[in-house]
C-alpha positions in Angstrom: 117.2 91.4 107.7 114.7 94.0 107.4 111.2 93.3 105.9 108.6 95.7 104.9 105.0 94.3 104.2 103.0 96.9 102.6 99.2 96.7 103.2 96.7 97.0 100.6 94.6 100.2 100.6 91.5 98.6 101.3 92.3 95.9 104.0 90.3 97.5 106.6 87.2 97.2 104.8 87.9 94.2 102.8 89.4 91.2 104.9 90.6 88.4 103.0 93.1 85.2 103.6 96.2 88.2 102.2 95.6 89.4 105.9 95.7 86.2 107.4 98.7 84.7 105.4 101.1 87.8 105.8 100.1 88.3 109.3 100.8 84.7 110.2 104.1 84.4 108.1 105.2 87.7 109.6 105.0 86.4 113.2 107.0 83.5 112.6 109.8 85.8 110.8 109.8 87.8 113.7 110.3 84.8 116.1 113.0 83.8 114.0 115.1 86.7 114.2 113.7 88.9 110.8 113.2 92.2 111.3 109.1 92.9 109.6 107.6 95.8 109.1 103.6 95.7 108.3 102.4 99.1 107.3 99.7 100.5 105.5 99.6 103.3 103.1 101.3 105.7 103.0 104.2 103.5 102.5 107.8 104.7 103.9 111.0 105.1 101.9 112.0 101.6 100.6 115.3 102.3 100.9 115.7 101.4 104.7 114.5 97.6 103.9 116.4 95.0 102.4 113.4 93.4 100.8 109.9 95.0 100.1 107.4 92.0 100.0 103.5 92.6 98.6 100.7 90.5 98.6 97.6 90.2 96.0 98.5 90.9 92.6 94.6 91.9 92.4 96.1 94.9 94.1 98.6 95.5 91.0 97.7 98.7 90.0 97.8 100.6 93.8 101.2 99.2 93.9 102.1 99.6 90.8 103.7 103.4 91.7 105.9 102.4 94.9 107.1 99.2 93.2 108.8 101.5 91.0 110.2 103.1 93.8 111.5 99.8 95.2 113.1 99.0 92.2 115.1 102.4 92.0 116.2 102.1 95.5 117.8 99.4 94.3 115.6 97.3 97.4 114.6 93.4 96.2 111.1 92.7 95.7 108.6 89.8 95.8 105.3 89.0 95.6 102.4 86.8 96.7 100.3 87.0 93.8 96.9 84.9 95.3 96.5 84.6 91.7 94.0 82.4 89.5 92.5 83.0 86.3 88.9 84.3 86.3 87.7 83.6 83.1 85.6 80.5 83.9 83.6 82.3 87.2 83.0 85.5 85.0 81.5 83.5 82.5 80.0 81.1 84.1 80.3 81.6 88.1 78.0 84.9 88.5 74.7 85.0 89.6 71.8 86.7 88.4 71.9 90.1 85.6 76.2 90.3 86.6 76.6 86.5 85.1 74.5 87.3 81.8 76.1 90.3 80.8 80.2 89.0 82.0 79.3 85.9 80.2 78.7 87.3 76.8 81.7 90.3 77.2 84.7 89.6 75.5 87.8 88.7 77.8 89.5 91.9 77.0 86.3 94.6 78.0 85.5 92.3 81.1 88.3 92.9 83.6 87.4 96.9 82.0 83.6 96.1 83.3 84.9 94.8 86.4 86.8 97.8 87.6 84.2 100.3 86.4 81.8 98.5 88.6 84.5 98.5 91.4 85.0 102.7 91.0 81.1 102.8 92.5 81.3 100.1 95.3 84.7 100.2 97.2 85.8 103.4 97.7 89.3 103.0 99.2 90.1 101.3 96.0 88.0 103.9 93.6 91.7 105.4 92.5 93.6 102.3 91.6 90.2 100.9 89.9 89.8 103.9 87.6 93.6 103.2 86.5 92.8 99.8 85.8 89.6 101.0 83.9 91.7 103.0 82.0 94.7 100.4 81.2 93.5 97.3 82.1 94.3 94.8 84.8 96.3 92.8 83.0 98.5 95.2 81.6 99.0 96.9 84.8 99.8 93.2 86.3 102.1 92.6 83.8 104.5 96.3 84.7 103.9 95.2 88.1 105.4 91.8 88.0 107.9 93.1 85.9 109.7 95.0 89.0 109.4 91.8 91.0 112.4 89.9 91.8 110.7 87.0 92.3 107.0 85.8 92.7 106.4 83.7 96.2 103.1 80.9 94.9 101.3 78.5 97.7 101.2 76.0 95.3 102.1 74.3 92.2 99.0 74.9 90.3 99.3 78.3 91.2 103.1 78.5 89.9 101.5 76.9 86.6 99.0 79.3 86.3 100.8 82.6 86.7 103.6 81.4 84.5 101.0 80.5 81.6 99.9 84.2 82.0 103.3 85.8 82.7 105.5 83.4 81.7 108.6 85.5 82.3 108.2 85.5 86.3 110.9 83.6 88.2 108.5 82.0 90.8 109.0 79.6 93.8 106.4 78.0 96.0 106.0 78.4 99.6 103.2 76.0 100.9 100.8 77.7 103.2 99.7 76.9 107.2 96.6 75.9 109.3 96.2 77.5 112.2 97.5 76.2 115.4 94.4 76.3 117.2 92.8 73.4 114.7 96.1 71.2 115.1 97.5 71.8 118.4 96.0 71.6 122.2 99.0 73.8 123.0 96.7 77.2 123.5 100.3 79.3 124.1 100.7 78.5 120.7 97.4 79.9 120.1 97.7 82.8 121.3 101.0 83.4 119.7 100.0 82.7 115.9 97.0 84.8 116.1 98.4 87.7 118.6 97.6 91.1 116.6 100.3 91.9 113.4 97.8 94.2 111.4 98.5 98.0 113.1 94.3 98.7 113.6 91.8 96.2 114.1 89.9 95.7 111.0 86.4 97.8 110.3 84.0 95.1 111.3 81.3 95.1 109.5 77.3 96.3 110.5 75.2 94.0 112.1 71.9 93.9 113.0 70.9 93.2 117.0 68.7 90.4 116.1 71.7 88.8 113.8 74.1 88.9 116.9 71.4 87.6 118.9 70.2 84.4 116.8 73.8 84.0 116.3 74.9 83.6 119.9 72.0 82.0 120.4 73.1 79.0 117.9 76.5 79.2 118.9 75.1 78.2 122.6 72.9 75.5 121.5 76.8 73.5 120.1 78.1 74.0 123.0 75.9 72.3 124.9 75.8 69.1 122.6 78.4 66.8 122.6 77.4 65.4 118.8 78.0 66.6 115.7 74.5 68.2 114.8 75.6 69.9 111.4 75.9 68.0 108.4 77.3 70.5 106.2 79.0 73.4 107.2 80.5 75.9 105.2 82.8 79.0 106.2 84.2 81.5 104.2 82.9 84.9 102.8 80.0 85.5 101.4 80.9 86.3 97.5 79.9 84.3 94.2 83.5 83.3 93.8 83.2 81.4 96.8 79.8 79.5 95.6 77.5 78.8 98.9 74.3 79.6 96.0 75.5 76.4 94.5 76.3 74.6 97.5 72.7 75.3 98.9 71.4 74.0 95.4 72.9 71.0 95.2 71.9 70.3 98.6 68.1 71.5 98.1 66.4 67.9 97.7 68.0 66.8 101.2 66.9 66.7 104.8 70.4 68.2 105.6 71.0 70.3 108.6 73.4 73.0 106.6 75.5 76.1 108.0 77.1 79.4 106.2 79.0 81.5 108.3 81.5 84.4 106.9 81.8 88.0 106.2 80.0 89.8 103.4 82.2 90.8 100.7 81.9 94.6 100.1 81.7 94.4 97.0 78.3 91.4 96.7 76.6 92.9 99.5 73.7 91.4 97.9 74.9 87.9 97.8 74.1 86.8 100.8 70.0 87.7 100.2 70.7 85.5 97.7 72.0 82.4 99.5 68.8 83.2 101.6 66.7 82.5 98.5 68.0 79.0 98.6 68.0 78.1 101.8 66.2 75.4 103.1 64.3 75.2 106.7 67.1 73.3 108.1 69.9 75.9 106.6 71.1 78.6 109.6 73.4 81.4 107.9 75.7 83.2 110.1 77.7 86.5 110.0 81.3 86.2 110.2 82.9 84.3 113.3 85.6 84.7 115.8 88.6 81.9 115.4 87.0 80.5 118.7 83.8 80.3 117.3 84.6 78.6 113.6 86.8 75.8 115.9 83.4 75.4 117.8 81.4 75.0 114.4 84.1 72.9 112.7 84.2 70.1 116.1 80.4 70.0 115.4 80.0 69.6 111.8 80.0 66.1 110.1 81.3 67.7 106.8 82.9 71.2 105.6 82.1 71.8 101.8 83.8 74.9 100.0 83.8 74.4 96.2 84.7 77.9 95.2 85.2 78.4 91.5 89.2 78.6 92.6 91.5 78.3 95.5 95.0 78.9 95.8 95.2 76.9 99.4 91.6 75.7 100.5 93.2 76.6 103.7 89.2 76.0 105.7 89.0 73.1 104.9 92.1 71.8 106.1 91.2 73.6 109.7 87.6 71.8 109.8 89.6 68.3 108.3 92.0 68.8 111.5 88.5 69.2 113.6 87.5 66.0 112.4 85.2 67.0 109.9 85.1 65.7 106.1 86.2 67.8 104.1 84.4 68.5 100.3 87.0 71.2 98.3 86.7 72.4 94.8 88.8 70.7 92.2 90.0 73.9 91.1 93.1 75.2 92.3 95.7 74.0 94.6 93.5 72.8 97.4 94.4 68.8 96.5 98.2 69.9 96.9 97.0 70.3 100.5 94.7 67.9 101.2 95.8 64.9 98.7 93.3 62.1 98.9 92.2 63.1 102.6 89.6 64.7 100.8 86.5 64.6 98.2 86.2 66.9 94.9 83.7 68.4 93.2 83.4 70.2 90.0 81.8 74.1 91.2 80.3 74.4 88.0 77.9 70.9 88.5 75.4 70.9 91.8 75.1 67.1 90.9 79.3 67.0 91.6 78.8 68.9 94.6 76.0 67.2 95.6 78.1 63.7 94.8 80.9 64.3 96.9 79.2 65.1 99.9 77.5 62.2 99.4 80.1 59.9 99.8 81.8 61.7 102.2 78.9 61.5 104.9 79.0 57.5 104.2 82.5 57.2 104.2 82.4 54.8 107.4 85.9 56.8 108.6 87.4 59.6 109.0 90.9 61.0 107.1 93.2 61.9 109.5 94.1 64.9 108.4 95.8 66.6 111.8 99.0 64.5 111.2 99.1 65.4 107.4 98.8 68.9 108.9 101.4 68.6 111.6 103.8 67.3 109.3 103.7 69.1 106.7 101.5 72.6 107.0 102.3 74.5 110.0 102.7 78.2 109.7 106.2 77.3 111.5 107.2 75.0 108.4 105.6 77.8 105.9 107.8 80.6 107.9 110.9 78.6 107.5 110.6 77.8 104.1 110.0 81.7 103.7 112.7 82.6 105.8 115.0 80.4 103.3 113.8 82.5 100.4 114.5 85.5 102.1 117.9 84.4 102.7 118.7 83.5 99.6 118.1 86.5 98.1 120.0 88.4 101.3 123.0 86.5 100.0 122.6 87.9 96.1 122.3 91.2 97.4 125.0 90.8 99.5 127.1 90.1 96.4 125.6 92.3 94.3 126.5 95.4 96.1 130.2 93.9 96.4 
């Protein structure tokens, strides 16, 4: 069966768990026997594939054109949608001048704001964003959808949410994996999940010298101690969305030894300045990290906290659980699909929640084991299968609708 993954057109300058996800799922397809094509624009002529598969319904509108196509060539095609609803964060989640004036637009002129503000600050995108200026994201999401044979979720909370926006989607869910490296001492199996799928390295992103420097630097001092020395560590991009701000607020009236590492996200490149506002003495914030590097952090960290406004999979913390670190997620999303009571919640909208749960997870006399919840259950293997099935399925209706 032949499989063509097209990439979205900013994924060079704008990594995100879409790369991570379609670039695991499509090494296990290919170890199974499934032919997968990753490509970035331009996109080829869908009518050599026998299913076209995007990712990120954020992208909606810069597929909106070749999802047409797909649908005239007569080619089945699914989605991963990544999708939760943003209402709360924009009124409530953003920082600063941003979350005053989102917080008092109505919900139809804010996704219009949104992309306006995008046009100026993400250039590989600037097309597609004046479209969805013009039309509106959720109208463009709704056409797009509507040439989609079927919509591929990571979890039930996700299903429930797209279907109470577009309820006319047929949907089916497709649990994530964690990484190999976090479960596994098998480092062949290493290797093989995270051998290059993407066809250029990503644009990595500027960094100072004396960033690289202090970085290596602390990266050296783990390695040479055998304890866990960071009580709460953190990794994921820096973005409002994702909520280190709050995590460093709830956290400001401690002696905790705290750590932020991750990208920037191109379009906050301010954000991070502001996580430096609240940081305490005792808080070290890090640029992004290789996969060798976050296992390092995660075997030395005590806790991981991410309470995002929303995640579809919570997919960090599961890695740092499997490191033997507790894990703090959001309650919103489908993180506790994952995790189930392995973990402790908090409520992003309340430091005191955030402040709460990590709490009682650094006096929590043991730790969850989450590895074998992991092993059993969330492997990119087990996700590939499951995938694979899907796929299959709708092989077979193709098959008999061309007969």
């Amino acid at each position: 069966m032949r499989i063509l993954v097209p990439l979205r057109a900013d994924w060079q300058a704008n990594t995100g768990g879409d790369l991570i996800l379609l670039s695991r799922w499509t090494c296990w397809l290919r170890h199974l026997g499934f032919s997968v094509d990753v490509r970035p624009p331009p996109w080829p002529d869908p009518a050599s594939y026998d299913i076209v598969h995007f990712h990120n319904l954020g992208r909606a509108a810069s597929y909106l054109r070749y999802a047409h196509r797909c649908r005239k060539a007569r080619v089945w095609t699914v989605t991963t949608p990544l999708f939760w609803p943003t209402e709360e964060y924009d009124r409530y989640g953003r920082p600063n001048l941003s979350g005053w004036i989102y917080g008092r637009l109505p919900a139809g002129l804010r996704g219009r704001v949104k992309a306006l503000a995008g046009c100026f600050s993400a250039s590989a995108m600037g097309c597609t964003l004046w479209h969805e200026l013009i039309y509106s994201w959720k109208r463009l999401a709704e056409q797009f959808l509507r040439t989609m044979d079927l919509a591929i979720v990571n979890s039930r909370a996700e299903a429930d949410q797209l279907l109470r926006h577009f309820p006319r989607v047929p949907v089916e869910v497709v649990y994530a994996g964690v990484d190999a490296r976090f479960w596994s001492d098998d480092q062949k199996l290493w290797a093989f999940e995270e051998a290059p799928v993407l066809p250029l390295s990503a644009c990595k992103q500027r960094t100072s010298s004396k960033d690289e420097r202090d970085k290596r630097q602390f990266l050296d001092r783990l390695c040479r101690n055998t304890e866990r020395t960071v009580d709460v560590a953190c990794v994921a991009r820096f973005d409002p969305q994702k909520g280190q701000h709050r995590l460093l607020q709830a956290l400001a009236d401690t002696d905790l030894r705290v750590v932020l590492a991750g990208p920037d996200n191109p379009r906050h490149l301010g954000y991070r300045r502001l996580c430096q506002r609240y940081a305490s003495g005792k808080t070290v914030l890090l640029g992004a990290l290789a996969r060798a590097q976050v296992h390092l952090l995660y075997m030395h960290s005590r806790v991981h906290a991410l309470c995002s406004w929303y995640e579809t999979t919570g997919l960090s913390g599961l890695e740092a659980g499997c490191c033997g670190a507790r894990i703090v997620m959001t309650d919103r999303g489908g993180a506790a699909e994952y995790a189930g009571a392995l973990a402790w919640y908090a409520d992003p909208t309340s430091p005191n929640s955030i402040a709460e749960a990590i709490r009682r997870a650094l006096q929590t006399p043991t730790t969850p084991d989450l590895r074998s919840r992991v092993r059993q259950h969330f492997t990119w293997e087990c996700s590939a299968r499951r995938l694979a099935a899907v796929y299959s399925l709708l092989g077979r209706a193709r098959a008999h609708r061309v007969a």
